[in-house]
PDB file of C-alpha atoms in Angstrom:
ATOM      1  CA  MET A  30      23.839 -19.283  -0.096  1.00  0.00           C
ATOM      2  CA  ALA A  31      22.218 -16.615  -2.399  1.00  0.00           C
ATOM      3  CA  GLY A  32      18.860 -15.223  -1.261  1.00  0.00           C
ATOM      4  CA  ARG A  33      19.112 -16.500   2.545  1.00  0.00           C
ATOM      5  CA  LYS A  34      18.533 -13.961   5.157  1.00  0.00           C
ATOM      6  CA  GLN A  35      21.767 -13.067   7.051  1.00  0.00           C
ATOM      7  CA  PHE A  36      19.769 -11.752   9.817  1.00  0.00           C
ATOM      8  CA  ASP A  37      16.674 -12.686  12.523  1.00  0.00           C
ATOM      9  CA  VAL A  38      13.622 -11.841  10.686  1.00  0.00           C
ATOM     10  CA  ASP A  39      11.803 -12.147  14.645  1.00  0.00           C
ATOM     11  CA  GLU A  40      14.397 -10.317  16.247  1.00  0.00           C
ATOM     12  CA  ALA A  41      14.723  -7.388  13.979  1.00  0.00           C
ATOM     13  CA  LEU A  42      10.615  -6.880  13.916  1.00  0.00           C
ATOM     14  CA  ARG A  43      11.024  -6.179  17.924  1.00  0.00           C
ATOM     15  CA  ARG A  44      13.112  -3.512  17.428  1.00  0.00           C
ATOM     16  CA  ALA A  45      10.922  -2.323  14.780  1.00  0.00           C
ATOM     17  CA  MET A  46       8.663  -2.726  16.789  1.00  0.00           C
ATOM     18  CA  HIS A  47      10.532  -0.498  19.861  1.00  0.00           C
ATOM     19  CA  VAL A  48      10.846   2.234  16.788  1.00  0.00           C
ATOM     20  CA  PHE A  49       7.250   3.144  15.691  1.00  0.00           C
ATOM     21  CA  TRP A  50       6.424   2.444  19.698  1.00  0.00           C
ATOM     22  CA  ARG A  51       9.422   4.971  20.597  1.00  0.00           C
ATOM     23  CA  TRP A  52       8.427   7.553  18.185  1.00  0.00           C
ATOM     24  CA  GLY A  53       4.957   6.970  16.966  1.00  0.00           C
ATOM     25  CA  TYR A  54       3.874   5.830  13.148  1.00  0.00           C
ATOM     26  CA  SER A  55       4.516   9.697  11.597  1.00  0.00           C
ATOM     27  CA  GLU A  56       8.101  10.568  13.253  1.00  0.00           C
ATOM     28  CA  ALA A  57       9.480   6.843  12.583  1.00  0.00           C
ATOM     29  CA  SER A  58      11.638   7.087   9.078  1.00  0.00           C
ATOM     30  CA  ILE A  59      12.877   4.725   7.511  1.00  0.00           C
ATOM     31  CA  ASP A  60      16.260   6.150   8.706  1.00  0.00           C
ATOM     32  CA  ARG A  61      14.986   5.549  11.828  1.00  0.00           C
ATOM     33  CA  LEU A  62      14.146   2.047  10.536  1.00  0.00           C
ATOM     34  CA  THR A  63      17.174   0.839   9.046  1.00  0.00           C
ATOM     35  CA  GLU A  64      19.029   2.476  11.881  1.00  0.00           C
ATOM     36  CA  GLY A  65      16.318   0.637  14.708  1.00  0.00           C
ATOM     37  CA  THR A  66      16.635  -2.819  12.693  1.00  0.00           C
ATOM     38  CA  GLY A  67      20.371  -2.664  11.695  1.00  0.00           C
ATOM     39  CA  LEU A  68      19.157  -3.556   8.160  1.00  0.00           C
ATOM     40  CA  GLY A  69      19.877  -2.137   5.426  1.00  0.00           C
ATOM     41  CA  ARG A  70      16.586  -0.284   3.283  1.00  0.00           C
ATOM     42  CA  GLY A  71      16.370  -2.987   0.475  1.00  0.00           C
ATOM     43  CA  SER A  72      16.364  -5.551   3.801  1.00  0.00           C
ATOM     44  CA  LEU A  73      13.832  -4.119   5.437  1.00  0.00           C
ATOM     45  CA  TYR A  74      11.722  -3.104   2.583  1.00  0.00           C
ATOM     46  CA  GLY A  75      12.450  -7.197   0.929  1.00  0.00           C
ATOM     47  CA  THR A  76      11.475  -8.982   4.426  1.00  0.00           C
ATOM     48  CA  PHE A  77       8.749  -6.783   5.372  1.00  0.00           C
ATOM     49  CA  GLY A  78       7.451  -4.549   2.682  1.00  0.00           C
ATOM     50  CA  ASP A  79       6.286  -0.779   3.095  1.00  0.00           C
ATOM     51  CA  LYS A  80       6.509   0.612   5.957  1.00  0.00           C
ATOM     52  CA  ASN A  81       3.037   0.581   6.284  1.00  0.00           C
ATOM     53  CA  ALA A  82       2.396  -3.194   6.434  1.00  0.00           C
ATOM     54  CA  LEU A  83       5.830  -2.865   8.828  1.00  0.00           C
ATOM     55  CA  PHE A  84       4.250  -0.773  11.366  1.00  0.00           C
ATOM     56  CA  ARG A  85       0.840  -3.735  11.005  1.00  0.00           C
ATOM     57  CA  LYS A  86       3.289  -6.592  11.675  1.00  0.00           C
ATOM     58  CA  SER A  87       4.995  -4.709  14.255  1.00  0.00           C
ATOM     59  CA  LEU A  88       1.190  -3.745  15.949  1.00  0.00           C
ATOM     60  CA  GLU A  89       0.650  -7.566  15.383  1.00  0.00           C
ATOM     61  CA  ARG A  90       3.621  -8.423  16.924  1.00  0.00           C
ATOM     62  CA  TYR A  91       2.493  -6.173  19.835  1.00  0.00           C
ATOM     63  CA  ALA A  92      -0.490  -7.138  20.145  1.00  0.00           C
ATOM     64  CA  GLN A  93       0.846 -11.190  20.082  1.00  0.00           C
ATOM     65  CA  THR A  94       2.827 -10.091  23.181  1.00  0.00           C
ATOM     66  CA  TYR A  95       0.512  -8.134  25.591  1.00  0.00           C
ATOM     67  CA  GLN A  96      -2.549  -9.931  25.416  1.00  0.00           C
ATOM     68  CA  PRO A  97      -1.853 -13.042  26.263  1.00  0.00           C
ATOM     69  CA  LEU A  98      -1.367 -10.725  29.825  1.00  0.00           C
ATOM     70  CA  TYR A  99      -4.738  -9.411  30.150  1.00  0.00           C
ATOM     71  CA  GLU A 100      -6.195 -12.310  28.890  1.00  0.00           C
ATOM     72  CA  GLN A 101      -4.678 -13.985  31.931  1.00  0.00           C
ATOM     73  CA  ALA A 102      -5.390 -11.237  33.781  1.00  0.00           C
ATOM     74  CA  LEU A 103      -8.903 -11.184  33.788  1.00  0.00           C
ATOM     75  CA  SER A 104      -9.093 -14.780  33.263  1.00  0.00           C
ATOM     76  CA  GLY A 105      -9.730 -14.217  37.310  1.00  0.00           C
ATOM     77  CA  PRO A 106     -11.256 -15.461  39.324  1.00  0.00           C
ATOM     78  CA  HIS A 107     -12.636 -11.989  40.543  1.00  0.00           C
ATOM     79  CA  PRO A 108     -14.211 -11.386  43.799  1.00  0.00           C
ATOM     80  CA  SER A 109     -15.113  -7.860  42.769  1.00  0.00           C
ATOM     81  CA  PRO A 110     -15.798  -5.732  39.296  1.00  0.00           C
ATOM     82  CA  GLY A 111     -12.894  -3.431  40.991  1.00  0.00           C
ATOM     83  CA  ASP A 112     -10.166  -6.333  41.728  1.00  0.00           C
ATOM     84  CA  VAL A 113     -10.256  -7.097  37.213  1.00  0.00           C
ATOM     85  CA  VAL A 114      -9.882  -3.070  37.191  1.00  0.00           C
ATOM     86  CA  SER A 115      -7.235  -3.211  39.006  1.00  0.00           C
ATOM     87  CA  ALA A 116      -5.565  -6.999  37.474  1.00  0.00           C
ATOM     88  CA  PHE A 117      -5.917  -5.014  33.900  1.00  0.00           C
ATOM     89  CA  LEU A 118      -4.146  -1.865  34.832  1.00  0.00           C
ATOM     90  CA  GLN A 119      -1.753  -3.936  36.641  1.00  0.00           C
ATOM     91  CA  VAL A 120      -0.506  -4.870  33.288  1.00  0.00           C
ATOM     92  CA  ALA A 121      -0.359  -2.134  31.642  1.00  0.00           C
ATOM     93  CA  LEU A 122       1.878  -0.503  34.679  1.00  0.00           C
ATOM     94  CA  ASN A 123       4.137  -3.765  34.716  1.00  0.00           C
ATOM     95  CA  ARG A 124       4.764  -3.098  31.040  1.00  0.00           C
ATOM     96  CA  ILE A 125       5.638   0.730  31.678  1.00  0.00           C
ATOM     97  CA  ALA A 126       7.820  -0.415  34.027  1.00  0.00           C
ATOM     98  CA  ASP A 127       9.260  -2.973  32.145  1.00  0.00           C
ATOM     99  CA  PRO A 128      13.118  -0.755  31.683  1.00  0.00           C
ATOM    100  CA  THR A 129      14.132  -2.560  28.035  1.00  0.00           C
ATOM    101  CA  VAL A 130      10.954  -1.185  26.323  1.00  0.00           C
ATOM    102  CA  PRO A 131       9.926   2.223  25.582  1.00  0.00           C
ATOM    103  CA  ASP A 132       7.767   3.926  27.535  1.00  0.00           C
ATOM    104  CA  GLY A 133       4.038   4.121  27.342  1.00  0.00           C
ATOM    105  CA  CYS A 134       2.129   1.721  24.674  1.00  0.00           C
ATOM    106  CA  LEU A 135       2.442   1.459  21.398  1.00  0.00           C
ATOM    107  CA  LEU A 136      -1.428   0.463  20.698  1.00  0.00           C
ATOM    108  CA  THR A 137      -1.352   4.438  22.383  1.00  0.00           C
ATOM    109  CA  VAL A 138       0.763   6.193  20.729  1.00  0.00           C
ATOM    110  CA  SER A 139      -0.727   5.147  17.678  1.00  0.00           C
ATOM    111  CA  ALA A 140      -3.909   5.715  18.714  1.00  0.00           C
ATOM    112  CA  THR A 141      -2.770   9.131  18.573  1.00  0.00           C
ATOM    113  CA  GLN A 142      -1.175   9.450  15.379  1.00  0.00           C
ATOM    114  CA  PHE A 143      -4.572   8.084  13.981  1.00  0.00           C
ATOM    115  CA  PRO A 144      -5.002  10.032  10.787  1.00  0.00           C
ATOM    116  CA  ALA A 145      -1.109   9.350   9.576  1.00  0.00           C
ATOM    117  CA  LEU A 146      -1.976   5.373   9.342  1.00  0.00           C
ATOM    118  CA  ASP A 147      -3.554   3.864   6.238  1.00  0.00           C
ATOM    119  CA  ALA A 148      -6.934   2.670   6.428  1.00  0.00           C
ATOM    120  CA  GLU A 149      -5.611  -1.239   7.505  1.00  0.00           C
ATOM    121  CA  GLY A 150      -3.387   0.945  10.050  1.00  0.00           C
ATOM    122  CA  ARG A 151      -6.701   2.834  11.435  1.00  0.00           C
ATOM    123  CA  ALA A 152      -8.416  -0.531  11.654  1.00  0.00           C
ATOM    124  CA  MET A 153      -6.178  -2.982  13.664  1.00  0.00           C
ATOM    125  CA  VAL A 154      -5.084   0.100  16.000  1.00  0.00           C
ATOM    126  CA  ARG A 155      -8.855   0.098  16.364  1.00  0.00           C
ATOM    127  CA  ALA A 156     -10.116  -3.159  16.865  1.00  0.00           C
ATOM    128  CA  LEU A 157      -6.667  -3.449  19.353  1.00  0.00           C
ATOM    129  CA  ILE A 158      -8.551  -0.830  21.567  1.00  0.00           C
ATOM    130  CA  ASP A 159     -12.455  -3.008  20.918  1.00  0.00           C
ATOM    131  CA  GLY A 160     -10.624  -6.114  21.952  1.00  0.00           C
ATOM    132  CA  LEU A 161      -9.476  -4.626  25.452  1.00  0.00           C
ATOM    133  CA  ARG A 162     -12.526  -3.332  26.092  1.00  0.00           C
ATOM    134  CA  THR A 163     -15.048  -6.477  25.138  1.00  0.00           C
ATOM    135  CA  ARG A 164     -12.356  -8.708  27.290  1.00  0.00           C
ATOM    136  CA  LEU A 165     -12.754  -6.356  30.058  1.00  0.00           C
ATOM    137  CA  GLU A 166     -16.461  -6.535  29.507  1.00  0.00           C
ATOM    138  CA  ARG A 167     -16.715 -10.082  30.338  1.00  0.00           C
ATOM    139  CA  ALA A 168     -14.572 -10.544  33.027  1.00  0.00           C
ATOM    140  CA  LEU A 169     -16.519  -7.372  34.528  1.00  0.00           C
ATOM    141  CA  LEU A 170     -20.309  -9.321  33.717  1.00  0.00           C
ATOM    142  CA  ALA A 171     -17.971 -12.382  35.480  1.00  0.00           C
ATOM    143  CA  ALA A 172     -17.122 -10.616  38.378  1.00  0.00           C
ATOM    144  CA  GLY A 173     -20.624  -9.426  39.399  1.00  0.00           C
ATOM    145  CA  ALA A 174     -20.371  -6.747  37.105  1.00  0.00           C
ATOM    146  CA  GLY A 175     -24.407  -5.696  35.629  1.00  0.00           C
ATOM    147  CA  GLU A 176     -23.893  -4.798  31.679  1.00  0.00           C
ATOM    148  CA  GLN A 177     -24.505  -1.342  32.073  1.00  0.00           C
ATOM    149  CA  GLU A 178     -21.911  -1.411  34.588  1.00  0.00           C
ATOM    150  CA  ALA A 179     -19.980  -3.588  32.787  1.00  0.00           C
ATOM    151  CA  ALA A 180     -20.259  -1.865  29.904  1.00  0.00           C
ATOM    152  CA  GLU A 181     -18.999   1.746  31.361  1.00  0.00           C
ATOM    153  CA  LEU A 182     -16.296   0.525  33.586  1.00  0.00           C
ATOM    154  CA  ALA A 183     -14.680  -1.001  30.557  1.00  0.00           C
ATOM    155  CA  LEU A 184     -14.837   1.492  28.881  1.00  0.00           C
ATOM    156  CA  CYS A 185     -13.131   3.409  31.899  1.00  0.00           C
ATOM    157  CA  ALA A 186     -10.445   1.359  32.594  1.00  0.00           C
ATOM    158  CA  VAL A 187      -9.246   1.328  29.123  1.00  0.00           C
ATOM    159  CA  ALA A 188      -9.217   5.082  28.766  1.00  0.00           C
ATOM    160  CA  THR A 189      -7.535   5.017  31.907  1.00  0.00           C
ATOM    161  CA  ASN A 190      -5.332   2.109  30.553  1.00  0.00           C
ATOM    162  CA  LYS A 191      -4.239   4.692  27.707  1.00  0.00           C
ATOM    163  CA  SER A 192      -4.042   7.393  29.817  1.00  0.00           C
ATOM    164  CA  LEU A 193      -1.015   5.532  32.713  1.00  0.00           C
ATOM    165  CA  ALA A 194       0.954   5.262  28.823  1.00  0.00           C
ATOM    166  CA  VAL A 195       0.345   9.112  27.571  1.00  0.00           C
ATOM    167  CA  LEU A 196       1.366   9.921  31.166  1.00  0.00           C
ATOM    168  CA  SER A 197       4.066   7.465  31.689  1.00  0.00           C
ATOM    169  CA  ARG A 198       5.829   9.068  27.896  1.00  0.00           C
ATOM    170  CA  ALA A 199       5.215  12.725  29.508  1.00  0.00           C
ATOM    171  CA  GLY A 200       7.880  11.138  32.455  1.00  0.00           C
ATOM    172  CA  PHE A 201       5.814  10.983  35.336  1.00  0.00           C
ATOM    173  CA  SER A 202       6.962   8.933  38.322  1.00  0.00           C
ATOM    174  CA  GLY A 203       6.201   5.090  38.829  1.00  0.00           C
ATOM    175  CA  GLU A 204       4.172   6.513  42.435  1.00  0.00           C
ATOM    176  CA  ASP A 205       1.691   8.563  39.951  1.00  0.00           C
ATOM    177  CA  LEU A 206       1.128   6.362  37.407  1.00  0.00           C
ATOM    178  CA  ALA A 207       0.211   3.509  40.605  1.00  0.00           C
ATOM    179  CA  THR A 208      -1.733   6.392  42.031  1.00  0.00           C
ATOM    180  CA  VAL A 209      -3.640   6.867  39.130  1.00  0.00           C
ATOM    181  CA  ALA A 210      -4.678   2.998  38.603  1.00  0.00           C
ATOM    182  CA  ALA A 211      -5.182   3.334  42.482  1.00  0.00           C
ATOM    183  CA  ALA A 212      -7.842   5.804  42.134  1.00  0.00           C
ATOM    184  CA  ALA A 213      -9.647   3.735  39.363  1.00  0.00           C
ATOM    185  CA  THR A 214      -9.952   0.216  40.638  1.00  0.00           C
ATOM    186  CA  ARG A 215     -11.501   2.484  43.953  1.00  0.00           C
ATOM    187  CA  GLY A 216     -14.061   4.671  41.747  1.00  0.00           C
ATOM    188  CA  ALA A 217     -14.997   0.185  40.423  1.00  0.00           C
ATOM    189  CA  GLY A 218     -15.220  -0.196  43.783  1.00  0.00           C
ATOM    190  CA  GLY A 219     -11.907  -2.208  44.077  1.00  0.00           C
ATOM    191  CA  ALA A 220     -10.017  -2.151  47.271  1.00  0.00           C
ATOM    192  CA  THR A 221      -5.882  -0.761  46.701  1.00  0.00           C
ATOM    193  CA  GLU A 222      -3.664  -1.574  48.301  1.00  0.00           C
TER     194      GLU A 222
END
């Protein structure tokens, strides 16, 4: 049938997300995107729009994949603020250890290329990071942290999460990353295994 898409749009978006995740926005050329998705330029543009639109759709897909995991980890109940931080960082460690996805974190890679993004892309990256921070603060408050402590711990946990992603891209071992997460958990007053 003429005009009917002959490919799985969701799978193409997943693959595009992996291209942006692996290469970052700046290095995710149209050639890399067409190769990574298996689509020609016409299909890529016709389905997703320009590179900026495809990037934003990839970020949305990333958020839809990982936000529920953070929500579940933070839903508690948690006996202490340190347990909240530990649960939050474990989601990042699990994602990093997943051999089916690129190293690091699409959100972190995107934040490092903030100046290259269009205004909508920058706003999305910031909103997603702020959303993580807000969820953490709520979970920390529920675990007994005071307001200032919750705000500080949430910011530090988000920073640690992003640092784990950067270190994983630089080839640090899972053991090294677990050490960082354990130290952050101890710093938040939690026990580590």
